[in-house]
C-alpha positions as YAML, in Angstrom:
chain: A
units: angstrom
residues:
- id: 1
  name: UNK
  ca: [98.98, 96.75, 89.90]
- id: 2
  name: UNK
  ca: [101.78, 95.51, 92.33]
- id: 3
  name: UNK
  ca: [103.47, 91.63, 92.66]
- id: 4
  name: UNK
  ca: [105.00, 91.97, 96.32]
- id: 5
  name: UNK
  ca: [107.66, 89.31, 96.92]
- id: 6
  name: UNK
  ca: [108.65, 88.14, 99.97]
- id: 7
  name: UNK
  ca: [111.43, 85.58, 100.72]
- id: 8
  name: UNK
  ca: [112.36, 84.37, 103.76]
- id: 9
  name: UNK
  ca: [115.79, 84.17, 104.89]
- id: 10
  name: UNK
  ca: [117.13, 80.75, 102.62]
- id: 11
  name: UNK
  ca: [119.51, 78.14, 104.13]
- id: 12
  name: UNK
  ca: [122.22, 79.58, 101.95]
- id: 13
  name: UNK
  ca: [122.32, 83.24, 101.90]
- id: 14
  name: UNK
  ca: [125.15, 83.80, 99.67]
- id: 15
  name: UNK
  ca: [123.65, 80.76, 96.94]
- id: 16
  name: UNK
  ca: [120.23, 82.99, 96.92]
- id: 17
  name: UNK
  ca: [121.79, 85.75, 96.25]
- id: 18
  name: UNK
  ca: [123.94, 84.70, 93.81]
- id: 19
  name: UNK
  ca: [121.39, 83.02, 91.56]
- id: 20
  name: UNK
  ca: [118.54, 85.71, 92.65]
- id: 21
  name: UNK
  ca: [120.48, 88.80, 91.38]
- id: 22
  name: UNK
  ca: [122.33, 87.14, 88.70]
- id: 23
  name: UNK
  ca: [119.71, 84.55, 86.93]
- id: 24
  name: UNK
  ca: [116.76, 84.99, 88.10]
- id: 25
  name: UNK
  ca: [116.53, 89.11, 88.47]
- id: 26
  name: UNK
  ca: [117.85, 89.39, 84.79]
- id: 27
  name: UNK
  ca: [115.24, 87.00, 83.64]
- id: 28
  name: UNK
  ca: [112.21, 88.64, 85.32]
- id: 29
  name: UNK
  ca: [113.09, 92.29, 84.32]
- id: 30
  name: UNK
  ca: [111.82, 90.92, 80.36]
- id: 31
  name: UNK
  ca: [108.58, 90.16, 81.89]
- id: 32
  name: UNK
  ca: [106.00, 92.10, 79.39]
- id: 33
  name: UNK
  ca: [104.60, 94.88, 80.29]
- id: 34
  name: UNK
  ca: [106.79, 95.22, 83.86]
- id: 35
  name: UNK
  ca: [106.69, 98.51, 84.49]
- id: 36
  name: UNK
  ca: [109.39, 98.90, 87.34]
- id: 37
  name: UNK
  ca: [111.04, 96.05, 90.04]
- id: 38
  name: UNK
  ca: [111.98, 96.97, 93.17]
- id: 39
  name: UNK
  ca: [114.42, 94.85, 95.54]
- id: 40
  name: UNK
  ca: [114.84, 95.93, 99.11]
- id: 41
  name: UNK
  ca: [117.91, 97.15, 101.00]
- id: 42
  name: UNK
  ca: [119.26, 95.53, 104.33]
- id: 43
  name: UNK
  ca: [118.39, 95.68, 106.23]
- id: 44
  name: UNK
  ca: [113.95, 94.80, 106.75]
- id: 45
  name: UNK
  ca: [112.95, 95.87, 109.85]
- id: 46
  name: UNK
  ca: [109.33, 93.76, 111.07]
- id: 47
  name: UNK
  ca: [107.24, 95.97, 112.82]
- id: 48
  name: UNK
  ca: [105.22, 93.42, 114.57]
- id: 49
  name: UNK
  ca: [106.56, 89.90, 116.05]
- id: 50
  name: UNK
  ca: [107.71, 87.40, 113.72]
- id: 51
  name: UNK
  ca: [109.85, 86.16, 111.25]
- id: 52
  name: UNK
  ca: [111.66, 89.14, 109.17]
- id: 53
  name: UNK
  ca: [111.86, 88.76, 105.77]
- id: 54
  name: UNK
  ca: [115.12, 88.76, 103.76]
- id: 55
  name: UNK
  ca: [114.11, 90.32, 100.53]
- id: 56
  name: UNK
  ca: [110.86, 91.86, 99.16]
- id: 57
  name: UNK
  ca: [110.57, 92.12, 95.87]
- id: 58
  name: UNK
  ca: [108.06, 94.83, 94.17]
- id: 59
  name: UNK
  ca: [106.88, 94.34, 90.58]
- id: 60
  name: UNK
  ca: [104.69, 96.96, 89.05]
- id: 61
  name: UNK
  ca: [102.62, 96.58, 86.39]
- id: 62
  name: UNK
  ca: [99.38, 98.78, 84.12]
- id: 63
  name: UNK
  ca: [97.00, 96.26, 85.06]
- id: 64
  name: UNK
  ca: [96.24, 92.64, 87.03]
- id: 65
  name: UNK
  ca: [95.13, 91.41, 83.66]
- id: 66
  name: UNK
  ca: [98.65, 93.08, 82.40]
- id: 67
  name: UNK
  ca: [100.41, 91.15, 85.13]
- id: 68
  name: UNK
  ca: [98.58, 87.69, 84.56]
- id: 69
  name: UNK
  ca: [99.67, 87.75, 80.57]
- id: 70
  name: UNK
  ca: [102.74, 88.37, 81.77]
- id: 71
  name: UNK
  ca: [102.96, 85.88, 83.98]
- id: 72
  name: UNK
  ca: [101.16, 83.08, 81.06]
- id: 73
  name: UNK
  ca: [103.95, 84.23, 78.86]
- id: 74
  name: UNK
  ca: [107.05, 81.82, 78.14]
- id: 75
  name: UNK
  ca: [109.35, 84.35, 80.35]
- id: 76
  name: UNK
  ca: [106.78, 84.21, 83.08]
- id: 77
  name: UNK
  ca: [106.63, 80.54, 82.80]
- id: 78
  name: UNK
  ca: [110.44, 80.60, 83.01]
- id: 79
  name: UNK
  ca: [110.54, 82.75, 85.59]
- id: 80
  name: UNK
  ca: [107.97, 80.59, 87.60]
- id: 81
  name: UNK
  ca: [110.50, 77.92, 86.91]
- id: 82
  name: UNK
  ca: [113.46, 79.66, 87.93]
- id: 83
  name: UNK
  ca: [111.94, 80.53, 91.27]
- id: 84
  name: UNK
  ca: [111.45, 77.16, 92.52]
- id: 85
  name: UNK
  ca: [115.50, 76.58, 92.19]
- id: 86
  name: UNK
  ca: [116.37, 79.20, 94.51]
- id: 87
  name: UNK
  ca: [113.33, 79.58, 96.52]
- id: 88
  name: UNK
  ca: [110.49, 76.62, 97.55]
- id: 89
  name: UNK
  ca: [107.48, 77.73, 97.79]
- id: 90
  name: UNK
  ca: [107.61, 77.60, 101.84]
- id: 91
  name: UNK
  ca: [110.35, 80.17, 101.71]
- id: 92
  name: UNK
  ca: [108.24, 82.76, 99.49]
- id: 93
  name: UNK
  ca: [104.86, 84.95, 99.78]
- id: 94
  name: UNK
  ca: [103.68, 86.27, 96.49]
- id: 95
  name: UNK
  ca: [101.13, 88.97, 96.69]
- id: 96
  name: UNK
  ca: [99.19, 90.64, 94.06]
- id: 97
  name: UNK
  ca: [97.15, 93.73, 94.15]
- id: 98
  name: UNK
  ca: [95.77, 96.91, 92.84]
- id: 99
  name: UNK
  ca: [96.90, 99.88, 94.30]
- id: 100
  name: UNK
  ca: [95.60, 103.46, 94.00]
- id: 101
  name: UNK
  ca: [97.41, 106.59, 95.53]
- id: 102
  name: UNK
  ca: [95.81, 108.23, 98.11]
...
């Protein structure tokens, strides 16, 4: 199961990044039962028209049940905390999903 995070490109770049990869990416990576996080490189290319993002985010995990205890969990609560400092919820997608390789 995958969390795909997409943030859009924040007011203050250097501020996101700062608290993103220095608070908030620390905090996340104790999530239980994250298997692997992913950040993107610069740059995103957006295949179609519209707004590119600035960073996706990938979070793997066993299971979505895995992922939701994870997320009920007082470091998912924190994290769901955290994001809100650095990133409203108009600036973010959050996706969740099985996958299955093909």
């Amino acid at each position: 199961a995958k969390m795909l995070v997409i943030y859009k490109t924040p007011a203050d770049p250097a501020a996101f990044e700062r608290h993103y990869f220095d608070i908030h990416l620390p905090l996340a990576k104790q999530l239980p039962g994250l298997r692997r996080y992913d950040v993107s490189k610069q740059p995103i290319v957006n295949m179609l028209q519209g707004e590119t993002p600035y960073i996706v985010a990938t979070l793997y995990f066993d299971s979505l049940d895995a992922m939701r205890a994870a997320f009920a969990s007082e470091i998912g609560k924190a994290c769901a905390v955290d994001r809100r400092k650095y990133a409203p919820d108009d600036r973010v997608t959050m996706l969740l999903f099985d996958s299955e390789a093909m």
